[in-house]
Short mmCIF file of C-alpha atoms in Angstrom, two decimals:
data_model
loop_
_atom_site.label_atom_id
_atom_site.label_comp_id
_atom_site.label_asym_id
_atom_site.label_seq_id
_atom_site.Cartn_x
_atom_site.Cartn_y
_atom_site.Cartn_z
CA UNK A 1 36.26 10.66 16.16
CA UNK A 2 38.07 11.70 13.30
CA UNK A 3 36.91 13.07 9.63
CA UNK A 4 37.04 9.73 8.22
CA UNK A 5 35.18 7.61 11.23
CA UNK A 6 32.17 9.93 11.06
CA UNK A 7 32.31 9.65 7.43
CA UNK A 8 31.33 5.88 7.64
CA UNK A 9 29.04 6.17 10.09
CA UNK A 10 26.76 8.56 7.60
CA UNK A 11 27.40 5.82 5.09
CA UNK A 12 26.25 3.08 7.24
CA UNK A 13 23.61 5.76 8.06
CA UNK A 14 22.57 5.80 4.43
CA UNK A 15 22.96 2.69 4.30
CA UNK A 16 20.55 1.36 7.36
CA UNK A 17 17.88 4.20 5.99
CA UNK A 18 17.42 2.74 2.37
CA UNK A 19 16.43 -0.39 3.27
CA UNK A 20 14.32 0.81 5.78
CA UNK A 21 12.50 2.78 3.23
CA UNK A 22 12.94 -0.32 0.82
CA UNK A 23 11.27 -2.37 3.26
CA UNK A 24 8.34 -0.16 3.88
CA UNK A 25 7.57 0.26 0.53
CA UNK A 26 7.42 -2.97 -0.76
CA UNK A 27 5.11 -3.48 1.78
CA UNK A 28 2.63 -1.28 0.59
CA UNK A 29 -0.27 -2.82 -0.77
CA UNK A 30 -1.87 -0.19 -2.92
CA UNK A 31 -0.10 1.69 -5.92
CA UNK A 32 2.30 -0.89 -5.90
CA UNK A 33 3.39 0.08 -9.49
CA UNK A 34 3.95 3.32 -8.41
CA UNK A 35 6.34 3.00 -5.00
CA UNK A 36 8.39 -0.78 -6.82
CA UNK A 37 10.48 1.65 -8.76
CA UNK A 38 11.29 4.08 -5.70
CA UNK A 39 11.81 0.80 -3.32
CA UNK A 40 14.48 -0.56 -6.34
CA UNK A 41 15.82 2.72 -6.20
CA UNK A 42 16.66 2.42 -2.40
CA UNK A 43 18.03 -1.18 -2.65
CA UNK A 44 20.15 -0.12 -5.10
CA UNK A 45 21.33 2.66 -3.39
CA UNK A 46 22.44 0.02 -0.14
CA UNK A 47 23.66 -2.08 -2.17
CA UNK A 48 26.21 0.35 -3.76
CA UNK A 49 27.45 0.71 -0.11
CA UNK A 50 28.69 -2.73 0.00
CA UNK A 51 32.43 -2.35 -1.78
CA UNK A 52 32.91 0.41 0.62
CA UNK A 53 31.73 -1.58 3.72
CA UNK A 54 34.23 -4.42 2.70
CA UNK A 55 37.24 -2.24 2.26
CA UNK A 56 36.79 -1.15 5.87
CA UNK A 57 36.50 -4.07 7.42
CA UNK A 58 38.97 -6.30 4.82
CA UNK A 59 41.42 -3.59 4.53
CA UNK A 60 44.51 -4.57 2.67
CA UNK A 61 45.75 -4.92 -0.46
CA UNK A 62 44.11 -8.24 -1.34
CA UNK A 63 41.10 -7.14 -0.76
CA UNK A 64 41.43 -5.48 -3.83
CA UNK A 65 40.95 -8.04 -5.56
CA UNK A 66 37.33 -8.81 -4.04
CA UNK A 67 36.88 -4.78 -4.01
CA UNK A 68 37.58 -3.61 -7.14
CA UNK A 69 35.43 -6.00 -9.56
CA UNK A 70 32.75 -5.74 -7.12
CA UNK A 71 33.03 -2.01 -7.24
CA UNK A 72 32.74 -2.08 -11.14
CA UNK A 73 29.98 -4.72 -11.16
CA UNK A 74 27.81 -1.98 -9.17
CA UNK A 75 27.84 0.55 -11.65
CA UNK A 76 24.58 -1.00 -13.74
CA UNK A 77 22.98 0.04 -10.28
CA UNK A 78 24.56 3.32 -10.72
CA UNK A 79 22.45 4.01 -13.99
CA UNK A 80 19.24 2.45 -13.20
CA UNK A 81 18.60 4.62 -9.92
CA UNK A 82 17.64 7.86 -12.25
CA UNK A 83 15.59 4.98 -14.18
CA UNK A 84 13.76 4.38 -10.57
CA UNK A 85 12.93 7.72 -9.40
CA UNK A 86 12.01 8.67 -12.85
CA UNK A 87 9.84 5.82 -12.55
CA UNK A 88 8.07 6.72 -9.38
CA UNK A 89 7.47 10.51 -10.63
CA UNK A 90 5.82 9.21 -13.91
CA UNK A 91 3.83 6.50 -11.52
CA UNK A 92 3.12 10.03 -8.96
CA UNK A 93 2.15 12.04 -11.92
CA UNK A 94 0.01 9.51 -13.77
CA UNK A 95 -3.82 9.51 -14.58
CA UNK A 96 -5.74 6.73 -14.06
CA UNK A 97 -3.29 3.68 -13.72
CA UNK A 98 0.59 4.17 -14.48
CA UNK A 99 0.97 4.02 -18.48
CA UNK A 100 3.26 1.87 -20.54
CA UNK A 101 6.61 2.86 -21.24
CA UNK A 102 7.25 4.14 -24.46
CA UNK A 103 10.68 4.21 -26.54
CA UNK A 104 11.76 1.30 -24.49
CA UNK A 105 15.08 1.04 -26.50
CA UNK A 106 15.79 4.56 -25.66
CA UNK A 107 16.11 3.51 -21.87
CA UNK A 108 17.51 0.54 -22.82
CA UNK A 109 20.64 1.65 -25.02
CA UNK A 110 22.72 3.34 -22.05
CA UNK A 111 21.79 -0.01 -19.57
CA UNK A 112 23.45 -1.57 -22.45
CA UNK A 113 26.26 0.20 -22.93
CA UNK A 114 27.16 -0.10 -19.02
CA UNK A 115 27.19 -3.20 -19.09
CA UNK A 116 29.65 -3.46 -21.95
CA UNK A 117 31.90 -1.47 -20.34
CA UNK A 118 31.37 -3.43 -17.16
CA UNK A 119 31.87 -6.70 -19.06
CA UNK A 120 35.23 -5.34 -20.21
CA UNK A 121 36.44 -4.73 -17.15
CA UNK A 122 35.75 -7.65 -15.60
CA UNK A 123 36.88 -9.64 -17.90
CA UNK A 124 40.41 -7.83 -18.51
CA UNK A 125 40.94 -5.53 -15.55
CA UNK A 126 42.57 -7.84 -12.99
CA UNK A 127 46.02 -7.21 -14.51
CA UNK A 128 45.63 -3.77 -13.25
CA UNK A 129 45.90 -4.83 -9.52
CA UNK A 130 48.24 -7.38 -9.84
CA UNK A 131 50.74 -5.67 -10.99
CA UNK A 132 53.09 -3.46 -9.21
CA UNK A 133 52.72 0.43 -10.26
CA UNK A 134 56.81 0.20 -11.62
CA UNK A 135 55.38 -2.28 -13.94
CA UNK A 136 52.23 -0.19 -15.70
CA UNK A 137 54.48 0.35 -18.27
CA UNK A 138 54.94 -3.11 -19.05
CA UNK A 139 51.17 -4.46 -18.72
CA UNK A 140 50.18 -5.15 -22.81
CA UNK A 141 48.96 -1.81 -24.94
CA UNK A 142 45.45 -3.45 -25.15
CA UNK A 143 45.15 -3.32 -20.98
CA UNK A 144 46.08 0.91 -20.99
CA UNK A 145 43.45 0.91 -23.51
CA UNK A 146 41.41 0.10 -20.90
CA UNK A 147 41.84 3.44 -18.72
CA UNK A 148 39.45 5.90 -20.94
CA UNK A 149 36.36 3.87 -20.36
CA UNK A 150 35.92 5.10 -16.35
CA UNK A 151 35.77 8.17 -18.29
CA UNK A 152 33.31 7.10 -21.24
CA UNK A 153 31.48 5.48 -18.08
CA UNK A 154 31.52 8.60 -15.91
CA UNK A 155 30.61 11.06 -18.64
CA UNK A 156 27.71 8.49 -19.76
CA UNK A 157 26.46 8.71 -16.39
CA UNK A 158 26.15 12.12 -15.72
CA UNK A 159 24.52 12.21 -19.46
CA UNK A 160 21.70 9.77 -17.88
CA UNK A 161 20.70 11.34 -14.78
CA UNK A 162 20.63 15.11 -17.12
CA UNK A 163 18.65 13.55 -19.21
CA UNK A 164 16.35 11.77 -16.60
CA UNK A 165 16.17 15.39 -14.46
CA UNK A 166 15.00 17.18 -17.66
CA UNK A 167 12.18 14.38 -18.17
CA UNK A 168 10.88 14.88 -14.55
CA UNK A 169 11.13 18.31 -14.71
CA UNK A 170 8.75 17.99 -17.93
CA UNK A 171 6.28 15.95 -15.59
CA UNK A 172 6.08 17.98 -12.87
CA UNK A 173 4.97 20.60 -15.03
CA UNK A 174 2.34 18.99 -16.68
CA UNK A 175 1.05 17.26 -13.82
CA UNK A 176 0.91 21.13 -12.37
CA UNK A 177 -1.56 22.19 -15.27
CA UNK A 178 -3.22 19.06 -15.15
CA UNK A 179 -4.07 19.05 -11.05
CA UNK A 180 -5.50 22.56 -11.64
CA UNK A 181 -7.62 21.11 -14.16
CA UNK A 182 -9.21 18.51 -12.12
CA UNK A 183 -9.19 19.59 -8.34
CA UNK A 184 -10.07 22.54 -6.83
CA UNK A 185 -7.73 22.49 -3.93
CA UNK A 186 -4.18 21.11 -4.32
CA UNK A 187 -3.42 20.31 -0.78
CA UNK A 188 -1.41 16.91 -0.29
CA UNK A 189 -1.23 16.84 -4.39
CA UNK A 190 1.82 19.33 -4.93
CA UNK A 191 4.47 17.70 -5.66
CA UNK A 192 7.22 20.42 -4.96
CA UNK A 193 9.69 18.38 -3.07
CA UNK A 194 10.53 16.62 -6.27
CA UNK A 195 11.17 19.78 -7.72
CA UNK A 196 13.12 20.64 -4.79
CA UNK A 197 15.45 17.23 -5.11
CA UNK A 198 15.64 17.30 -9.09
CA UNK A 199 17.59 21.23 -8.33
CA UNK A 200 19.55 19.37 -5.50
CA UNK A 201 20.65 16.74 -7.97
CA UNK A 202 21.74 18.83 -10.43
CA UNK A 203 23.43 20.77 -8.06
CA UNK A 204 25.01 17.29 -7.13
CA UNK A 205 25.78 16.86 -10.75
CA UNK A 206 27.67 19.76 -10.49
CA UNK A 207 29.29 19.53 -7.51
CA UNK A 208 30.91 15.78 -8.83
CA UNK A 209 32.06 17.54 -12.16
CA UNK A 210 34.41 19.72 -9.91
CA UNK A 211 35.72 16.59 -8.50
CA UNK A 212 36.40 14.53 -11.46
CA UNK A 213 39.99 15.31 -11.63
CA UNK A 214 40.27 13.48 -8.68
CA UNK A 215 37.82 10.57 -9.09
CA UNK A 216 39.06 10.09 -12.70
CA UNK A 217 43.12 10.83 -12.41
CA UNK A 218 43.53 10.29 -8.37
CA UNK A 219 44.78 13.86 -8.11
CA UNK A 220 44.73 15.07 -4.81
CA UNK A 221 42.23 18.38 -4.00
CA UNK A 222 44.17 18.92 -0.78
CA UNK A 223 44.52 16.56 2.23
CA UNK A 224 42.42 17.63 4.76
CA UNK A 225 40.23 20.03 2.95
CA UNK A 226 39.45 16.65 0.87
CA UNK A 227 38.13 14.56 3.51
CA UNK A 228 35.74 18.04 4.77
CA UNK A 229 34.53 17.97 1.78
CA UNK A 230 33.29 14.13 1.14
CA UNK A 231 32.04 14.83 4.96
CA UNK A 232 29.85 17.59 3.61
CA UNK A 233 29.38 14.93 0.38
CA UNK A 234 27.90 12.42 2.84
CA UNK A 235 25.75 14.84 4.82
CA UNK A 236 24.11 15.89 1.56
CA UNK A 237 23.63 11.98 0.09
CA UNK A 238 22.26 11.68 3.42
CA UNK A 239 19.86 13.86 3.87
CA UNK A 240 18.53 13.82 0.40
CA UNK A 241 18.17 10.32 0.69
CA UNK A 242 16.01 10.72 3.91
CA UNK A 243 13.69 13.26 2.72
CA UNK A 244 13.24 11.20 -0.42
CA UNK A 245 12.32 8.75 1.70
CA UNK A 246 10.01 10.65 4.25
CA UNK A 247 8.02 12.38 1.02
CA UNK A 248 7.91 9.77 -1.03
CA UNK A 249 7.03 7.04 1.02
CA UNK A 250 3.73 9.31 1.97
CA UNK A 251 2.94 10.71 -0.95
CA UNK A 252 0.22 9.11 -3.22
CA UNK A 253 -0.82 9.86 -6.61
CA UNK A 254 -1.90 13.04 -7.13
CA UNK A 255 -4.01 12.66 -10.05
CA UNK A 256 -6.26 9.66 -8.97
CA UNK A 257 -9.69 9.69 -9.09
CA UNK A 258 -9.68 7.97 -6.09
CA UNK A 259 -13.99 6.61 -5.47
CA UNK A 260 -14.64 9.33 -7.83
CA UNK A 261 -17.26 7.34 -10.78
CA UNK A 262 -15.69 7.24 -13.74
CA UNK A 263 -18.08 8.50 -16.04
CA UNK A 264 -21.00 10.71 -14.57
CA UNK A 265 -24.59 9.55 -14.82
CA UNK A 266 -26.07 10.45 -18.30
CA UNK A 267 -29.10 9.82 -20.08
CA UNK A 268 -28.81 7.73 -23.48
CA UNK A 269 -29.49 11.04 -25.00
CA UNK A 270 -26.22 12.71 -23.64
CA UNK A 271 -24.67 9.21 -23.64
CA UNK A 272 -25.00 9.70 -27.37
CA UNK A 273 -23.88 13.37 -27.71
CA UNK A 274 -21.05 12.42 -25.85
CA UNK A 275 -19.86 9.96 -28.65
CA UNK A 276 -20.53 12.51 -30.98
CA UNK A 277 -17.94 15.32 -29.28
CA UNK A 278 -15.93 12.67 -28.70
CA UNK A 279 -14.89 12.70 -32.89
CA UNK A 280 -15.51 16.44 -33.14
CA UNK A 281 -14.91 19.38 -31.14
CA UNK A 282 -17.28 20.53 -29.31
CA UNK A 283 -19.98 23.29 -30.45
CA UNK A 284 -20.03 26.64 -29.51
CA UNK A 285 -24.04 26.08 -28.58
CA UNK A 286 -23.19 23.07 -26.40
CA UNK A 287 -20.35 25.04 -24.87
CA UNK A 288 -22.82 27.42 -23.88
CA UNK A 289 -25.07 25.37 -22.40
CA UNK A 290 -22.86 23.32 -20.23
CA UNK A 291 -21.28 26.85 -18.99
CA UNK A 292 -24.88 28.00 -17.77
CA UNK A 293 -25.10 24.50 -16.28
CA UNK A 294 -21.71 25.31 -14.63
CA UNK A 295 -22.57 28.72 -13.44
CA UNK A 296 -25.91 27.65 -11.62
CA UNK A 297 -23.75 24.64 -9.87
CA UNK A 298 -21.68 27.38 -8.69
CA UNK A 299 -24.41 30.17 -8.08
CA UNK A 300 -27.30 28.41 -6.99
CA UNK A 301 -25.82 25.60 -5.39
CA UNK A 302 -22.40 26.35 -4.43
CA UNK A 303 -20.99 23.51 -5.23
CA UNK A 304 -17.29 25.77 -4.75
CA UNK A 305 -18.26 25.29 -0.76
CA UNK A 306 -17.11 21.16 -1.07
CA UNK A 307 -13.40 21.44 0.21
CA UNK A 308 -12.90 18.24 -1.88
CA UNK A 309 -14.47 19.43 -4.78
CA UNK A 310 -13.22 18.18 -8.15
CA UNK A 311 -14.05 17.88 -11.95
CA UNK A 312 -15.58 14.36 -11.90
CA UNK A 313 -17.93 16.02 -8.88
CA UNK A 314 -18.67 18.84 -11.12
CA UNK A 315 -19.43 16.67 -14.10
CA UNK A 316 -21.74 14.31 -12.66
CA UNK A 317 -23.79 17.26 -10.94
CA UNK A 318 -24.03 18.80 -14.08
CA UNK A 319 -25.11 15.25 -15.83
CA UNK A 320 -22.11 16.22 -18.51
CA UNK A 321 -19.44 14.46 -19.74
CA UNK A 322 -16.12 15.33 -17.92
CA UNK A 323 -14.27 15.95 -20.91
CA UNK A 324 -16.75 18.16 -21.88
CA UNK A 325 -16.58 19.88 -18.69
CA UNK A 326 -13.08 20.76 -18.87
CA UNK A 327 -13.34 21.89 -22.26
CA UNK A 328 -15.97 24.39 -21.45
CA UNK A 329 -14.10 25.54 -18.48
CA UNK A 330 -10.74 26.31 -20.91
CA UNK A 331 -12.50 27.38 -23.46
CA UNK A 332 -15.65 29.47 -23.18
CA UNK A 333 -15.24 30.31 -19.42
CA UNK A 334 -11.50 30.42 -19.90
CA UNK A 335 -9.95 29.18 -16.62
CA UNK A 336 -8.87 25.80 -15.27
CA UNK A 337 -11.20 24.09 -13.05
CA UNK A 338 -8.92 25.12 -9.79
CA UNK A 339 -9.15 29.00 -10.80
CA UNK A 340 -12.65 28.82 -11.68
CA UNK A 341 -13.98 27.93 -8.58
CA UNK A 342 -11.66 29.43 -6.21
CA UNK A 343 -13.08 32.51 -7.64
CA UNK A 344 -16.45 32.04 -6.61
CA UNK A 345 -15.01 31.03 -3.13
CA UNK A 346 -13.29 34.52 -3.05
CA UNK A 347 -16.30 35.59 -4.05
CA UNK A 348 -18.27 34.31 -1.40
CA UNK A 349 -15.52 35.08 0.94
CA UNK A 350 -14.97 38.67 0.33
CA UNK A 351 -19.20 39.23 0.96
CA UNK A 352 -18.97 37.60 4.10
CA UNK A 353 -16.09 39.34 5.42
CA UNK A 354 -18.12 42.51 4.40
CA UNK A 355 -21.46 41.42 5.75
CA UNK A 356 -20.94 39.07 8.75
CA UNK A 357 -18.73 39.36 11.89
CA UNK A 358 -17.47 35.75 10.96
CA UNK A 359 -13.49 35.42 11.52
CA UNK A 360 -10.75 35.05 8.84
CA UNK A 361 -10.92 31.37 9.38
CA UNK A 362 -14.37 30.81 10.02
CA UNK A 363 -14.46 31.98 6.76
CA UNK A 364 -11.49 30.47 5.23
CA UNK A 365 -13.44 26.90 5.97
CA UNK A 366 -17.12 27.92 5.28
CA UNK A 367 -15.89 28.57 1.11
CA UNK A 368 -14.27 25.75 0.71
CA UNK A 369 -10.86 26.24 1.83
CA UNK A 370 -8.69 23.65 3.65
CA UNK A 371 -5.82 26.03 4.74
CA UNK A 372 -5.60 29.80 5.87
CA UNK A 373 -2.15 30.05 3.72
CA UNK A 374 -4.12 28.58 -0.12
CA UNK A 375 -7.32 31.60 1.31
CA UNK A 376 -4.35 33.81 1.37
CA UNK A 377 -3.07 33.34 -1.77
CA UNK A 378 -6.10 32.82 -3.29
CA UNK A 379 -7.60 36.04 -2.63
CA UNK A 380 -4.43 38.47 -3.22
CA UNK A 381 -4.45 36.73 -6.43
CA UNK A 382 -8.11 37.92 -6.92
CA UNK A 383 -8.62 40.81 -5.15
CA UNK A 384 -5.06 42.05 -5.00
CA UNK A 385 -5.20 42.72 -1.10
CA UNK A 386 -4.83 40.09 2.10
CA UNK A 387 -8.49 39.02 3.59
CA UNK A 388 -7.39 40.79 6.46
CA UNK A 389 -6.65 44.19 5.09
CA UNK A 390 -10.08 43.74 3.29
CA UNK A 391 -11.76 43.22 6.13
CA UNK A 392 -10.32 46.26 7.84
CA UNK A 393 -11.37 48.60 4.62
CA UNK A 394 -14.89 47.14 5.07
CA UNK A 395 -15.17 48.26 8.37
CA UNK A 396 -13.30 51.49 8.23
CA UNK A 397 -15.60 51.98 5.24
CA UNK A 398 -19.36 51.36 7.07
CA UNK A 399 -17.69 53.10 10.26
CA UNK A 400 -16.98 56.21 8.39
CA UNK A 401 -21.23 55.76 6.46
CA UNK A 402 -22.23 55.43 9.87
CA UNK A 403 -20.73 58.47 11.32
CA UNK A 404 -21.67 60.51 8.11
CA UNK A 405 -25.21 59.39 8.90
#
């Protein structure tokens, strides 16, 4: 099987996986706001497959005349895949419900402008393959005039997925602070393969601005060498395309308050100083209060033990407002809710690694922990030393007391 042959069979391969994932998403029946966008974002991606698919099996030169308006009709779908997956990040990354779309024009204006440009070609293209190549110079000056707009439309592209890479990159950040603000563990929340496929895009982005002498002028990059290369090209759509699908198909929004109550129980009396902060900011005395509140949650019933702890939990245990809660916690006590209590769970942890025979992962589990690797990091952060070196110092330490005795 030659270069070439295995390069269609990744395509069909791409192909065959998008609406696969397309399929399984639009079955979903929950957070179907959120996983539309990535399921539009896979059909488009098949359906952009189809030009190529009818080349190979219509190959000739009137095909071309099926081919190439068909291939220029495609390119809205082009443009509105960045629109998708930007989508599906916002939905991911969303509080409560995905919100409405501001600056709707803004997305609209480059949808618009493809489709100009598609319009035009369309409409006035066909004279380019019916005539002969001795005869360009003879088509009407209005026709050549056509030629700079697969630039305009290539350059316009790569201008909309930059711009849609930098917006998710500006998600993903806040939804980073904003997890640590209302969980304590971040298991299944981190969203660090869309990080890792934003810096494989650009990369992408990249790689296609080295090849735009070809794909613009037809210049040839070198035989052979050319046809490795869109191999490698195919291997890469291919395999970002599956992992977008394998992650994204799985992953559900990370800031959901899931059967979390909205609103903790509260008296009428904190019902009404709850109004009252929510004009104002709130008072240092109040602040105060709700952190002792806080600290005996965490001290005398160590609340930090519930693996699933998160700020809604907190907040209703406390009988305070949530918003209140995480003010406090930022604040006065100055940490986010995630650093906050995974320091009393290091706490915890580092006294019974020094006063119990329990094991790393005994202990790991019994503070609240859902993984040995987040207990890991968790306590070099704190302590500056692994659990397990601790735990060696601690007994070195009473071994050497006991011997002195």
């Amino acid at each position: 099987m030659n270069d070439s042959h295995l390069i269609i069979t990744l395509e069909v391969c791409q192909f065959a996986v998008s609406l696969y994932c397309a399929n399984m998403l639009l079955l979903r029946q929950r957070n179907q706001r959120v996983y539309v966008p990535l399921a539009l974002f896979f059909v488009a991606n098949a359906l952009l497959f189809l030009p190529t698919f009818i080349g190979h099996l219509w190959p000739g030169p009137a095909a071309m005349r099926i081919i190439w308006p068909l291939t220029i009709s495609m390119a809205p779908l082009m443009f509105l895949q960045p629109f998708f997956f930007w989508l599906f990040v916002r939905g991911l990354s969303a509080e409560d419900g995905v919100p409405l779309i501001k600056n709707k024009l803004l997305h609209a204006i480059p949808h618009v402008l493809v489709a100009m440009l598609v319009l035009i070609f369309v409409l006035f293209s066909p004279a380019f393959y019916v005539a002969e190549l001795s005869t360009i110079s003879q088509l009407p000056i209005w026709v050549l005039y056509l030629a700079p707009f697969g630039v305009v439309m290539t350059l316009l592209y790569y201008a909309v997925v930059g711009a849609y890479l930098v917006s998710v990159i500006l998600l993903l950040r806040r939804y980073k602070a904003r997890v640590k603000d209302l969980f304590a563990t971040t298991e299944g929340r981190e969203l660090t393969w869309v990080s890792w496929i934003a810096f494989l895009a650009a990369l992408s982005i990249v790689w296609s601005f080295l090849d735009l002498p070809d794909s613009l002028f037809g210049v040839d990059m070198g035989g052979s060498g050319y046809e490795v290369a869109r191999f490698f090209e195919s291997m890469f759509d291919l395999s970002i395309i599956w992992v977008i699908g394998i992650w994204g198909s799985r992953q559900k929004p990370g800031l959901s308050r899931g059967e979390q109550p909205k609103q903790p129980i509260t008296t009428p009396q904190m019902t009404e100083a709850s109004s009252k902060y929510e004009r104002s900011a709130l008072g240092a005395e109040q602040a105060k209060r709700i952190a002792t509140k806080i600290e005996a949650a965490m001290q005398k019933d160590e609340l930090y033990r519930d693996p699933n702890l998160s700020l809604w939990d907190l907040a209703q245990h406390v009988s305070v407002n949530s918003n209140h809660v995480s003010q406090t916690l930022n604040a006065t006590l100055e940490k986010s809710f995630f650093d906050y209590v995974n320091s009393w769970r290091i706490k915890d942890a580092a006294i019974l690694l020094q006063s119990t025979s329990k094991s790393i992962l005994e202990v790991t589990y019994e503070v609240g922990f859902n993984s040995r690797s987040s207990f890991y990091t968790a306590f070099k952060r704190e302590l500056g030393t692994t659990p397990k070196a601790f735990k060696t110092t601690q007994s070195d330490t009473k071994s050497g007391a006991a011997t002195t005795a």
